[in-house]
Coordinates of C-alpha atoms in Angstrom, one line a residue:
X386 CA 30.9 47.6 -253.8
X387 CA 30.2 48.3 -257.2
X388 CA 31.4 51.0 -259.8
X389 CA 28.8 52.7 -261.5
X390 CA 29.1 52.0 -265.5
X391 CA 30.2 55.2 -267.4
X392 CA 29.6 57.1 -270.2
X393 CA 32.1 56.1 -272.4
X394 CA 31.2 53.9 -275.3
X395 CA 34.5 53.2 -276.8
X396 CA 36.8 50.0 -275.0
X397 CA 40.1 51.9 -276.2
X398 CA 39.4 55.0 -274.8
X399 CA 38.2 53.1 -271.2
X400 CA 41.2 51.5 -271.1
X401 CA 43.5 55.0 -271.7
X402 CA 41.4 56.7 -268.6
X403 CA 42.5 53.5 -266.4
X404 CA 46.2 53.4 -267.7
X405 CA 46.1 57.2 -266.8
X406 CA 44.6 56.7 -263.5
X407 CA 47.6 54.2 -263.0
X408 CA 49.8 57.2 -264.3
X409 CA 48.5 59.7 -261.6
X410 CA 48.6 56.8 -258.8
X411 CA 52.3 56.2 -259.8
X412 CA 53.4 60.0 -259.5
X413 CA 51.9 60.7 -256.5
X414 CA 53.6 58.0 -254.6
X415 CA 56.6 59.5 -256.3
X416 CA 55.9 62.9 -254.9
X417 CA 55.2 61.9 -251.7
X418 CA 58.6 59.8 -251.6
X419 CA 60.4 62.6 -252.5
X420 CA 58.6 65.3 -250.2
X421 CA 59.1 63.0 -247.2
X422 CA 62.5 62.5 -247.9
X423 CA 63.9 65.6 -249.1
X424 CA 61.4 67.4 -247.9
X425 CA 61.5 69.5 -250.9
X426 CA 60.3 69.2 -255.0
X427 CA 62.6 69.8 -257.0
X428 CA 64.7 68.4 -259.7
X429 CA 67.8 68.2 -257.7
X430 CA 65.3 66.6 -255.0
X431 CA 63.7 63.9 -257.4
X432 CA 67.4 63.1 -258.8
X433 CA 68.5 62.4 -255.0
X434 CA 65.3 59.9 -254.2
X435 CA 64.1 58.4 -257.5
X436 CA 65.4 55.2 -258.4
X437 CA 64.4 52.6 -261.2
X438 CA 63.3 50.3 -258.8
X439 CA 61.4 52.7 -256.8
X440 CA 59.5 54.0 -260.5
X441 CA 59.0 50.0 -261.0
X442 CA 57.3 49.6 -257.4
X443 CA 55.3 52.7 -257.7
X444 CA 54.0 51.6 -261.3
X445 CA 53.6 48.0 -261.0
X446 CA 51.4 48.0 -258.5
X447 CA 48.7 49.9 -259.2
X448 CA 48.9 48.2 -262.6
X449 CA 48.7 44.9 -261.2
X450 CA 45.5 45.6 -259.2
X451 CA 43.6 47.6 -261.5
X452 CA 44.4 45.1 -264.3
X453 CA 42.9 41.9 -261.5
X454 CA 40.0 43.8 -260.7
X455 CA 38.5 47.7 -260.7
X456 CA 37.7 47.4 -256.9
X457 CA 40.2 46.3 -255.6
X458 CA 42.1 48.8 -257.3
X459 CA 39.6 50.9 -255.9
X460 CA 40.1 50.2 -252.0
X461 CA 43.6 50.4 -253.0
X462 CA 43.9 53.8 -254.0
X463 CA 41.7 54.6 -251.1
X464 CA 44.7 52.9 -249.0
X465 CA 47.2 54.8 -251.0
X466 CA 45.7 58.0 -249.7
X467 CA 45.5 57.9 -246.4
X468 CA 48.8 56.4 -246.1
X469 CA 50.5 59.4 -247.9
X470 CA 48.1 61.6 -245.7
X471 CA 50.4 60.1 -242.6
X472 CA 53.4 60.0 -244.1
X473 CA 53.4 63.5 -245.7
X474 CA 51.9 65.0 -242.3
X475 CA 54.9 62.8 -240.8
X476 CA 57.5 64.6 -242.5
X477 CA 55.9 68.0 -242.2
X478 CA 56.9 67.7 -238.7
X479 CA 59.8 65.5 -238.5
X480 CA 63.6 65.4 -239.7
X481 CA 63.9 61.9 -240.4
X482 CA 62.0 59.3 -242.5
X483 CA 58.4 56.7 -240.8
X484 CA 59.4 53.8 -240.4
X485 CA 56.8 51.1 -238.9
X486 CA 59.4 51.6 -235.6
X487 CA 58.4 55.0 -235.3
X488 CA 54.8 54.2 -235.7
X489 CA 54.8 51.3 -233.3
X490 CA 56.8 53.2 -230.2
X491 CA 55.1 56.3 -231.0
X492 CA 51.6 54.7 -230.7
X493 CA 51.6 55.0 -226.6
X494 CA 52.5 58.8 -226.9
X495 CA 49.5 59.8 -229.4
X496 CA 47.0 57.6 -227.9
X497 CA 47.5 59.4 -224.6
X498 CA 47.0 62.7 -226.4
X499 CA 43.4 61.9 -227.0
X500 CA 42.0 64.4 -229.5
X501 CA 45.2 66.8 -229.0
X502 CA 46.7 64.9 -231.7
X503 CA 44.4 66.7 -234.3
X504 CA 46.2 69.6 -233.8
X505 CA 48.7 68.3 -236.3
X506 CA 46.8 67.5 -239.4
X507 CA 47.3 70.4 -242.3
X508 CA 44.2 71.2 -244.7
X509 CA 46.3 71.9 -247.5
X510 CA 48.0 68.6 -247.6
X511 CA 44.2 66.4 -246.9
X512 CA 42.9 69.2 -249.8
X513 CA 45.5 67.9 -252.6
X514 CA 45.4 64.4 -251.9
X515 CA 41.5 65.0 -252.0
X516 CA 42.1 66.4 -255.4
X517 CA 44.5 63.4 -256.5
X518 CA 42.1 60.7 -254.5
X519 CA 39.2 62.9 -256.8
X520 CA 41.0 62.5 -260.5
X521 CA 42.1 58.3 -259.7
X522 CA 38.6 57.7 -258.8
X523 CA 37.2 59.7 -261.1
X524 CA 39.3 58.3 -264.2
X525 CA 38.6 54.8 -263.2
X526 CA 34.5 55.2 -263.4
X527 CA 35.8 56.7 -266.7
X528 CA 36.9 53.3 -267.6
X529 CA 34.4 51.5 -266.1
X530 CA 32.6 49.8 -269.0
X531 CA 31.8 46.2 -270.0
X532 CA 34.3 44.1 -270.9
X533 CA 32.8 42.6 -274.1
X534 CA 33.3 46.8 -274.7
X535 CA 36.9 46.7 -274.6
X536 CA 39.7 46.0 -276.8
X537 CA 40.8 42.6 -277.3
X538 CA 43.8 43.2 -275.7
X539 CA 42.0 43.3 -272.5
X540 CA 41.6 39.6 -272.6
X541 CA 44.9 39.2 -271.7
X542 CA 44.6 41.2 -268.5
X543 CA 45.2 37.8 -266.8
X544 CA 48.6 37.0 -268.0
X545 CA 49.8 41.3 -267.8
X546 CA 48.9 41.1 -264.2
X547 CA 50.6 38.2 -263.3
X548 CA 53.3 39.5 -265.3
X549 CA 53.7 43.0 -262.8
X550 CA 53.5 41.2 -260.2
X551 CA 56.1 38.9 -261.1
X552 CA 58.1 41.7 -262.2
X553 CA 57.6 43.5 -258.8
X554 CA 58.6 40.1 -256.7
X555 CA 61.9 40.5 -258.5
X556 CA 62.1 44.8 -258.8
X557 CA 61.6 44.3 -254.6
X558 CA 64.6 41.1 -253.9
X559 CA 66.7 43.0 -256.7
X560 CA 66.6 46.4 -254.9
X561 CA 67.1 44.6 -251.4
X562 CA 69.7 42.6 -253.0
X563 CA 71.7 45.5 -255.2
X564 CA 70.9 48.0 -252.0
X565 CA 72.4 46.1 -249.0
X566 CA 68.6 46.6 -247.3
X567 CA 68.1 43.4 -246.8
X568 CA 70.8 43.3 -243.9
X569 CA 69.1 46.0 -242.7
X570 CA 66.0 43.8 -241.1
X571 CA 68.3 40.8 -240.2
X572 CA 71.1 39.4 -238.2
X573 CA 72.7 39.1 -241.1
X574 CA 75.6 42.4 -242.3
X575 CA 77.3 44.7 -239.7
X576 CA 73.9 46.4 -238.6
X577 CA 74.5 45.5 -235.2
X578 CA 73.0 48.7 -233.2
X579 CA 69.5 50.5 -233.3
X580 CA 71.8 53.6 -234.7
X581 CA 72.8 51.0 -237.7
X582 CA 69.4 49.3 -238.1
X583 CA 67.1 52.0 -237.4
X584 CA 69.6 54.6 -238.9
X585 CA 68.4 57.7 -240.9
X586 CA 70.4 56.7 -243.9
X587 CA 69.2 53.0 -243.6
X588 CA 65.6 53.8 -243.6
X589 CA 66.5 56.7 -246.6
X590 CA 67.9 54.4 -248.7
X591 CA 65.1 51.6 -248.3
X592 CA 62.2 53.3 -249.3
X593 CA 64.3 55.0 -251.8
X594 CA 64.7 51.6 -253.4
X595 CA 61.8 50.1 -252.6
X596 CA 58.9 52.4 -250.7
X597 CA 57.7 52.8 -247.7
X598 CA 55.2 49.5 -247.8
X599 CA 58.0 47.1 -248.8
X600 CA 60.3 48.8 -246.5
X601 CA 57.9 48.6 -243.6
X602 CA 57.1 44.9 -244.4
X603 CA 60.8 44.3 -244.3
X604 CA 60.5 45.7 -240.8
X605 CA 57.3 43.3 -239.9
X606 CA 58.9 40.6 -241.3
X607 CA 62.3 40.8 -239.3
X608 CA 60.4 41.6 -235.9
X609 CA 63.4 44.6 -235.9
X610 CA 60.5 47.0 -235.2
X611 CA 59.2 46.2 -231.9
X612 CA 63.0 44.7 -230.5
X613 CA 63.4 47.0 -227.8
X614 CA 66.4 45.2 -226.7
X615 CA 68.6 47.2 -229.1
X616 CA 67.1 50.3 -227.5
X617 CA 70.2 49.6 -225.1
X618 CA 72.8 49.2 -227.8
X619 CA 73.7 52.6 -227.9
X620 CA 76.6 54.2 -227.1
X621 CA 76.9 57.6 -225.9
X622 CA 78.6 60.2 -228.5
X623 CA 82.2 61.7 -228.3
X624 CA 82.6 64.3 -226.9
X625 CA 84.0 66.9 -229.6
X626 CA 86.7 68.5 -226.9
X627 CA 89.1 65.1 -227.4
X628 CA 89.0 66.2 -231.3
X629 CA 89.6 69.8 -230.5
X630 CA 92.8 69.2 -228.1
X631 CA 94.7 67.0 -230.7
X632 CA 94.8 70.1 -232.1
X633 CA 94.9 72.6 -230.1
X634 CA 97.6 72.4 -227.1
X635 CA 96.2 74.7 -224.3
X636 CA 93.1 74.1 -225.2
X637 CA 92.2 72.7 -221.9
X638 CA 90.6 75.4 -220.0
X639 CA 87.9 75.6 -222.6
X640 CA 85.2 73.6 -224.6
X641 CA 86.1 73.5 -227.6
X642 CA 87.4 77.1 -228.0
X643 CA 84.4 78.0 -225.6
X644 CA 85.1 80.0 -222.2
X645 CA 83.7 77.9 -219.5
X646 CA 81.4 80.4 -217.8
X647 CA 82.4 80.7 -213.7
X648 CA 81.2 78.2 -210.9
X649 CA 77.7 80.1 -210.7
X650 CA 74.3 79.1 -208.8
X651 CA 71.2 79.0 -209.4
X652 CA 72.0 76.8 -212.6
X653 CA 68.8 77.3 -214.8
X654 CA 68.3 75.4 -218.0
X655 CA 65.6 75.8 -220.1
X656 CA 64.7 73.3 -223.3
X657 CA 62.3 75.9 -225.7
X658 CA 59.8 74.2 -228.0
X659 CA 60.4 75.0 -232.0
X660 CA 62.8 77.4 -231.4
X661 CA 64.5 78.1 -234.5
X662 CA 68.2 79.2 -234.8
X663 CA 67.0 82.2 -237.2
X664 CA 64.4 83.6 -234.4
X665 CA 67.0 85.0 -232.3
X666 CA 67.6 88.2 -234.7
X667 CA 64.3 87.9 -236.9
X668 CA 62.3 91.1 -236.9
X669 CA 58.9 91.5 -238.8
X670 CA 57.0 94.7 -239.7
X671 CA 60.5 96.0 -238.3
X672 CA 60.1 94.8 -234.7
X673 CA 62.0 92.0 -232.8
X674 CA 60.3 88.9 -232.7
X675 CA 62.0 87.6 -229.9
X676 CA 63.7 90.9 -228.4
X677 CA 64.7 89.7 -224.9
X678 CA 66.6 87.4 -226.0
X679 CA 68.5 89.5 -228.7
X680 CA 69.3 91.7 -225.5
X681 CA 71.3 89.0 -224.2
X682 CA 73.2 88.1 -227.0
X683 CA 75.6 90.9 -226.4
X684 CA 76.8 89.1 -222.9
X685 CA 76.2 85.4 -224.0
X686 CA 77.9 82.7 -225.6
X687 CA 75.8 81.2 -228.6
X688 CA 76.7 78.1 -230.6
X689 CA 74.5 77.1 -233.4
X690 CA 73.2 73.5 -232.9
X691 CA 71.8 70.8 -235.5
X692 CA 68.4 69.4 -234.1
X693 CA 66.5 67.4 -236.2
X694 CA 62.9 66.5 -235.1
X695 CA 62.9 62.9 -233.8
X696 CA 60.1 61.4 -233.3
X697 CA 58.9 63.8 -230.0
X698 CA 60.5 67.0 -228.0
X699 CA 61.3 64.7 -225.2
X700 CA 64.3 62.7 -227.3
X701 CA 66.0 66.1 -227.3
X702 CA 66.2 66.7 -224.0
X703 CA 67.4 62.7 -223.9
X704 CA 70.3 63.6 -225.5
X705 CA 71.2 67.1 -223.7
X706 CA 70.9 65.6 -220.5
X707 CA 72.4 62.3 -221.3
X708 CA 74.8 62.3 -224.2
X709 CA 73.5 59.5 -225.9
X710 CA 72.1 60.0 -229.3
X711 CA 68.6 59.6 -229.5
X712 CA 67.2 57.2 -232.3
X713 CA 64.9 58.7 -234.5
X714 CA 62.4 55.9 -234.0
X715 CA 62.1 55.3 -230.0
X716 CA 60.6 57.6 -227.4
X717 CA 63.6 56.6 -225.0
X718 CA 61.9 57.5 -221.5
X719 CA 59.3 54.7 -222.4
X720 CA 62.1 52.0 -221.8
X721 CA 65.2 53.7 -220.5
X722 CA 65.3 52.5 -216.9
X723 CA 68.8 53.4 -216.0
X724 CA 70.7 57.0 -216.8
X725 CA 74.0 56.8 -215.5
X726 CA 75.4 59.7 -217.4
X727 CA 72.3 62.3 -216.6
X728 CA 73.4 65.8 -216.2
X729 CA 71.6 65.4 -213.2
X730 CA 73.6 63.5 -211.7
X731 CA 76.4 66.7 -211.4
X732 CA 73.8 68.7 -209.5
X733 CA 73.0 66.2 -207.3
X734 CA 73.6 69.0 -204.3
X735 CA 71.7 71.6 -205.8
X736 CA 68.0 69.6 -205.9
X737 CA 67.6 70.5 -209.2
X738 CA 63.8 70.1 -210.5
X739 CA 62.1 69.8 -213.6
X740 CA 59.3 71.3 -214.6
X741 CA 57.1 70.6 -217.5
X742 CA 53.5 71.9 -218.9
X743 CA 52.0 68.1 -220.0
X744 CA 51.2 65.4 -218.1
X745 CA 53.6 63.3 -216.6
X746 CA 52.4 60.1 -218.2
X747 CA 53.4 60.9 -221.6
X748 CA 56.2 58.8 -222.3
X749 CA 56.6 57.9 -218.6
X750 CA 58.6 61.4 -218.5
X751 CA 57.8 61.9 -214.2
X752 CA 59.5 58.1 -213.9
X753 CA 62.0 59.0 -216.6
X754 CA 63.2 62.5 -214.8
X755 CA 63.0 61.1 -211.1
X756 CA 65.5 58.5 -212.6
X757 CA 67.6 60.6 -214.3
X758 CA 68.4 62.6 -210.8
X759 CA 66.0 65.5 -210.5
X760 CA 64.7 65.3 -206.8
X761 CA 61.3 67.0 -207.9
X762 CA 59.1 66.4 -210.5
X763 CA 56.1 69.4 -211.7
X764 CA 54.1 68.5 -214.6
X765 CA 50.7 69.4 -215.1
X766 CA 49.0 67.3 -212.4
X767 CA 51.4 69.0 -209.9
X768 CA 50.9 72.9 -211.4
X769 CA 47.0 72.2 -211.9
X770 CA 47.1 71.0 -208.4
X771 CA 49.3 74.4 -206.9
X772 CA 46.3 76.8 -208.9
X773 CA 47.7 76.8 -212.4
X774 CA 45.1 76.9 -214.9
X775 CA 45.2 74.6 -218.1
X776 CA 45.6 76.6 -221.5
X777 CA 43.3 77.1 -224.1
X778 CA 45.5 76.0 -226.8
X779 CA 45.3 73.0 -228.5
X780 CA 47.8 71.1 -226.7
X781 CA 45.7 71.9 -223.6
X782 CA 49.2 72.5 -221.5
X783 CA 50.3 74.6 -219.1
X784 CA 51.2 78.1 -220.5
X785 CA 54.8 79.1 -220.4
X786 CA 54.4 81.9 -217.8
X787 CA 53.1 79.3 -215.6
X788 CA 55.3 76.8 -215.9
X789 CA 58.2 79.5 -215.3
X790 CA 56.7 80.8 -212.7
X791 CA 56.6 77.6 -211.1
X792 CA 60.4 77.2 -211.1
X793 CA 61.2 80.9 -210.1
X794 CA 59.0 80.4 -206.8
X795 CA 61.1 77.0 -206.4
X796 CA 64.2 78.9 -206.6
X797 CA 63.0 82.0 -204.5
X798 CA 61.9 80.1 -202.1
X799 CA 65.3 78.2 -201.6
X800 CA 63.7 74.5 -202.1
X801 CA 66.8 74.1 -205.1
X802 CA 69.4 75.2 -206.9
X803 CA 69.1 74.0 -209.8
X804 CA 66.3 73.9 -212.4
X805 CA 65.5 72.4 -215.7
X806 CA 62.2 73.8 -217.7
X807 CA 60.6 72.3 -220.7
X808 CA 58.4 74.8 -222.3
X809 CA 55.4 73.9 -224.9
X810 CA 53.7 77.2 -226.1
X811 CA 55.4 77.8 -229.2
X812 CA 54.5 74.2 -230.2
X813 CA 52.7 73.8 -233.1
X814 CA 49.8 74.9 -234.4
X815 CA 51.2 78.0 -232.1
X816 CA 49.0 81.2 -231.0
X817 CA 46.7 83.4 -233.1
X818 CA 48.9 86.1 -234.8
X819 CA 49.5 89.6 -233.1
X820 CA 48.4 92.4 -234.6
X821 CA 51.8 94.4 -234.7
X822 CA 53.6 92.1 -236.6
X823 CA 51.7 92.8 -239.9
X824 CA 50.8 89.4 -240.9
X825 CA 47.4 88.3 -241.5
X826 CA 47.0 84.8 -241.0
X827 CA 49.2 81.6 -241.8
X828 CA 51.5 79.5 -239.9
X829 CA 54.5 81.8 -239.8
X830 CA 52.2 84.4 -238.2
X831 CA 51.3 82.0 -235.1
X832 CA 54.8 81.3 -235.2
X833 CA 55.6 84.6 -234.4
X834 CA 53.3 84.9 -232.5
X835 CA 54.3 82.1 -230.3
X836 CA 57.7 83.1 -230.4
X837 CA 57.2 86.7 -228.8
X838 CA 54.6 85.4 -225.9
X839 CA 58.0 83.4 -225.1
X840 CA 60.4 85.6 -225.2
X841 CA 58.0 87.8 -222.9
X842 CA 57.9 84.2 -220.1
X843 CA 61.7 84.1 -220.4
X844 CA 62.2 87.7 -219.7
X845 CA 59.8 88.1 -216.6
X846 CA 61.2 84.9 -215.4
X847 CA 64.9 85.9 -216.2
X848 CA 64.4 89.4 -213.9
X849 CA 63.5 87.1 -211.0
X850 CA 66.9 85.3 -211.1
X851 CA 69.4 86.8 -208.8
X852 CA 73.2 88.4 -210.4
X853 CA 75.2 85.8 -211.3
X854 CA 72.6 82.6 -212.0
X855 CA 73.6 80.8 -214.8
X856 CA 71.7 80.6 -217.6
X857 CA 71.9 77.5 -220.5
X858 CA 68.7 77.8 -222.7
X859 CA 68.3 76.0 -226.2
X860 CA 65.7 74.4 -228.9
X861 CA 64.2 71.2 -228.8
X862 CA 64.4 71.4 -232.6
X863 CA 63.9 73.7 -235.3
X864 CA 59.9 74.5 -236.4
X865 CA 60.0 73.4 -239.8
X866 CA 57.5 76.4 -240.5
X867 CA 58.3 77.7 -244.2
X868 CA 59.4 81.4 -243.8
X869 CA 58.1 83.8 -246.7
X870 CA 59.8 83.8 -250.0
X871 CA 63.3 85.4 -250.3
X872 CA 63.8 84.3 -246.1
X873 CA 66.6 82.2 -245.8
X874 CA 65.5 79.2 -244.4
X875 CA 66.5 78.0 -241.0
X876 CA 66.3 73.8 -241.6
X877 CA 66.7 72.0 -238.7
X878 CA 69.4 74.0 -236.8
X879 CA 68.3 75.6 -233.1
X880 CA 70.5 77.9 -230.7
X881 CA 72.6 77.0 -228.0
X882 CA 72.9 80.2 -225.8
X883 CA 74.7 80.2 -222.6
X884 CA 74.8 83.1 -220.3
X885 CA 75.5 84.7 -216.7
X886 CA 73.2 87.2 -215.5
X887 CA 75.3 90.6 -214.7
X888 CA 78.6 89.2 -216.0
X889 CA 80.0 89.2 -219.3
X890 CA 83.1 89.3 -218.1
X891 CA 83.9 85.4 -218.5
X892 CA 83.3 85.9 -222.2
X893 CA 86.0 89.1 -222.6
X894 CA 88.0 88.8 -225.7
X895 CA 86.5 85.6 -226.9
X896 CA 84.4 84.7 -229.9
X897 CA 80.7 84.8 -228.8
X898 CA 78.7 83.7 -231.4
X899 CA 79.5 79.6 -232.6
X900 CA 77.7 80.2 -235.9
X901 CA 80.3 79.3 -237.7
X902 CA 80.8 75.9 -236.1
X903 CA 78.0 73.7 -236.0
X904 CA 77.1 70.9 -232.8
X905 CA 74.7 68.4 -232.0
X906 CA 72.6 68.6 -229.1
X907 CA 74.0 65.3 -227.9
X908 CA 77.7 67.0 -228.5
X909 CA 76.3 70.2 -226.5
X910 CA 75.6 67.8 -223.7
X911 CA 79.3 67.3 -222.6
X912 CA 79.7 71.5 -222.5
X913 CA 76.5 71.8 -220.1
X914 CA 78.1 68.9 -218.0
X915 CA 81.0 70.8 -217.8
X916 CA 78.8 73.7 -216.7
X917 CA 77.0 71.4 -214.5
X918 CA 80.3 69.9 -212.9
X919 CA 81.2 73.5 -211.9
X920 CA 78.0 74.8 -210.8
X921 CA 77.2 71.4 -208.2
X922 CA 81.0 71.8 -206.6

């Protein structure tokens, strides 16, 4: 591989255009630090994630590489690209920061997707690195000139690159040193769960110190990545009710403030894709995005629910139906063989039943869902098999009104009790955008989109249910779509909405909407057991 010579005739001016290809290397692993982390730019954002050691990393290496040699420095920027292509499409999607754990037990999932997993790469993210990719590249041919042409400076290029990466040995054992990482990748510290090891805040602070390369080496290096045996460290979470009784005496007869909803059958719950907290009253072009739903809300109990992205849709469900926190790294239902505490469990009477619009495989959910309790498993294989055609969207699912069709006719026809639904066709990159919502084009507008050909499913499957089925129905996680400018922005925060078809009575004289207090979903899980408890007796 050889760089063509260029046009420059003057050494000193080569070697500015490589020191400034150095310059724009540096700042865009800066900016994609800082995106993935904070998942914003700004100054408040760079202030959070920018540390001297990180600037030294970022800086030094490049430095080092284009000082040894201008193609290696080459394949390295080539490197640097697609890298921060994953990464940055990484966090566009997800709560929580890649590590090389995520990558490794995510692998299975997206290989089994096939060419489905293109639905997640963005244009405008592959068009700006292009454009940074375009100006490195382009300043190093700038540079590229014979060395007799350069200053004499540049004789010493030996002695400055051994120099950075000297100085970068150190900068990386400092900032694992002065950080605490380094116990973060060994036996070594009170890390002693995949919660600690694998935290959020662990993986934060790493890169924040020292990258994402050093940080995943650290990873490599430990084996922590791929030990699976701390998958079964974790504990399941408290349940918020013991806080709320310490003080509140009398409390007992509710959740958490909540009214428990009456023993009720059918028990339908329903886990809905990218369901943002904010959808529930957002109108555009002055119509109801969702409107079914907002017609419940006046005979429902709503809490608003933290629900970061993590990793896939399935480790929210994980944690609903099991009260374990999920870790942002592991797909659970690969390894999970034993689910003691499954909601299922509760409504062991009822045959409840799952019903889902992907294949089965994925993740090893049918093996995952038959353990957890549910006496019936339909994915796709199953609907496909029973006439249900296969959706044109990307995802190539089952549509929603299918799926919920699927588990009204399993309810109608008496074969259960008790149903849990997993819908998919507001996932991302949604539905083309409907005409009477006003918007032209864009992600939001096949978010809306997506959104109201829900709230339609729920509705025509909701006036099948018979007076007095309970109803529990909340998001995976939020969409992480950018809403238009002077929006307030939902983050990662879905609803939790409970409700009993033909009876509001249960909530008479109590506070219906829980926007004020916020839960996790694995928190949430203890009030649906309580609702599940009831509902099997």
């Amino acid at each position: 591989m050889r760089i063509p010579e260029s046009p420059v005739k003057y050494g000193v001016f080569a070697l500015f255009f490589l020191l400034l290809s150095v310059m724009v290397s540096g700042v865009e692993a800066l900016l994609v630090q800082t995106l993935s982390i904070s998942h914003i730019l700004n100054l408040e954002s760079f202030e959070k994630t920018v540390t001297a050691s990180l600037v030294s990393i970022d800086f030094l290496t490049p430095l080092s590489l284009a000082l040894l040699s201008r193609r290696a420095y080459l394949v390295f920027l080539a490197g640097q690209t697609a890298v921060s292509a994953v990464i940055l499409h990484y966090g566009s999607f997800f709560y929580n920061t890649l590590t090389l754990s995520t990558i490794y037990h995510s692998m299975q999932g997206l290989s089994f997707l096939g060419g489905s997993v293109l639905v997640f790469i963005k244009a405008d993210i592959l068009f700006l690195l292009a454009l940074a990719f375009g100006a490195e590249v382009f300043l190093l041919w700038l540079s590229s000139v014979p060395h007799e042409a350069m200053p004499r400076v540049w004789s010493m290029r030996g002695v400055a690159a051994v120099s950075c990466l000297m100085a970068l040995s150190v900068t990386v054992f400092w900032g694992h040193g002065r950080a605490g990482i380094l116990s973060l990748w060994t036996d070594d510290g009170p890390h002693r769960t995949a919660l600690d090891r694998r935290s959020q805040e662990g993986s934060r602070e790493s890169v924040r110190h020292l990258g994402y390369l050093a940080t995943w080496a650290g990873e490599w290096l430990s084996g922590l990545y791929r030990d699976t045996s701390l998958i079964y460290a974790e504990k399941r979470c408290e349940d918020p009710q013991k806080r709320f009784l310490e003080t509140h005496a009398g409390g007992e007869g509710t959740w958490c403030g909540f009214p428990l909803p009456p023993a009720s059958r059918p028990m339908v719950m329903i886990q809905v894709e990218s369901l943002d907290f904010a959808a529930l009253a957002m109108d555009v072009n002055q119509r109801p995005v969702m409107p079914f739903l907002r017609s419940l809300l006046p005979e429902s109990l709503v809490i608003k629910a933290f629900a970061p992205h993590k990793v896939g849709s399935s480790n929210a469900d994980y944690e609903m139906l099991n009260g374990r926190v999920a870790d942002q790294n592991v797909m659970y239902y690969s390894y999970i063989r034993d689910y003691p505490d499954s909601v299922a469990h509760a409504l062991a009477e009822s045959r409840p039943a799952t019903f889902h619009g992907l294949e089965g495989e994925l993740f090893h959910l049918r093996d995952a869902y038959a353990l957890m309790g549910f006496k019936e498993t339909f994915f796709k294989e199953e609907l496909v098999e029973e006439g249900y055609p296969v959706s044109g969207l990307a995802m190539e699912h089952v549509a929603d009104e299918y799926v919920l069709d699927a588990a009204a006719r399993y309810l109608e026809e008496g074969r259960g009790d008790a149903v849990f639904v997993v819908t998919m066709s507001s996932h991302t990159p949604f539905m083309d955008p409907l005409p009477q919502f006003g918007l032209r084009g864009g992600l939001f507008a096949r978010y809306v989109a997506s959104l109201n050909y829900v709230d339609a499913c729920l509705a025509d499957f909701y006036d099948r249910l018979p007076d007095g089925a309970l109803l529990a129905l909340w998001g995976d996680h939020g969409s992480e779509v950018s809403y238009p400018s002077g929006w307030r922005k939902n983050g990662p925060y879905v609803p939790f909405l409970v409700n009993v078809k033909g009876d509001g009575a249960w909530l008479s004289g109590a506070k219906r909407d829980g926007e004020d207090r916020t839960f996790t979903l694995c928190e949430l899980s203890y009030f649906l057991r309580r609702m599940a408890e009831r509902s099997g007796d």
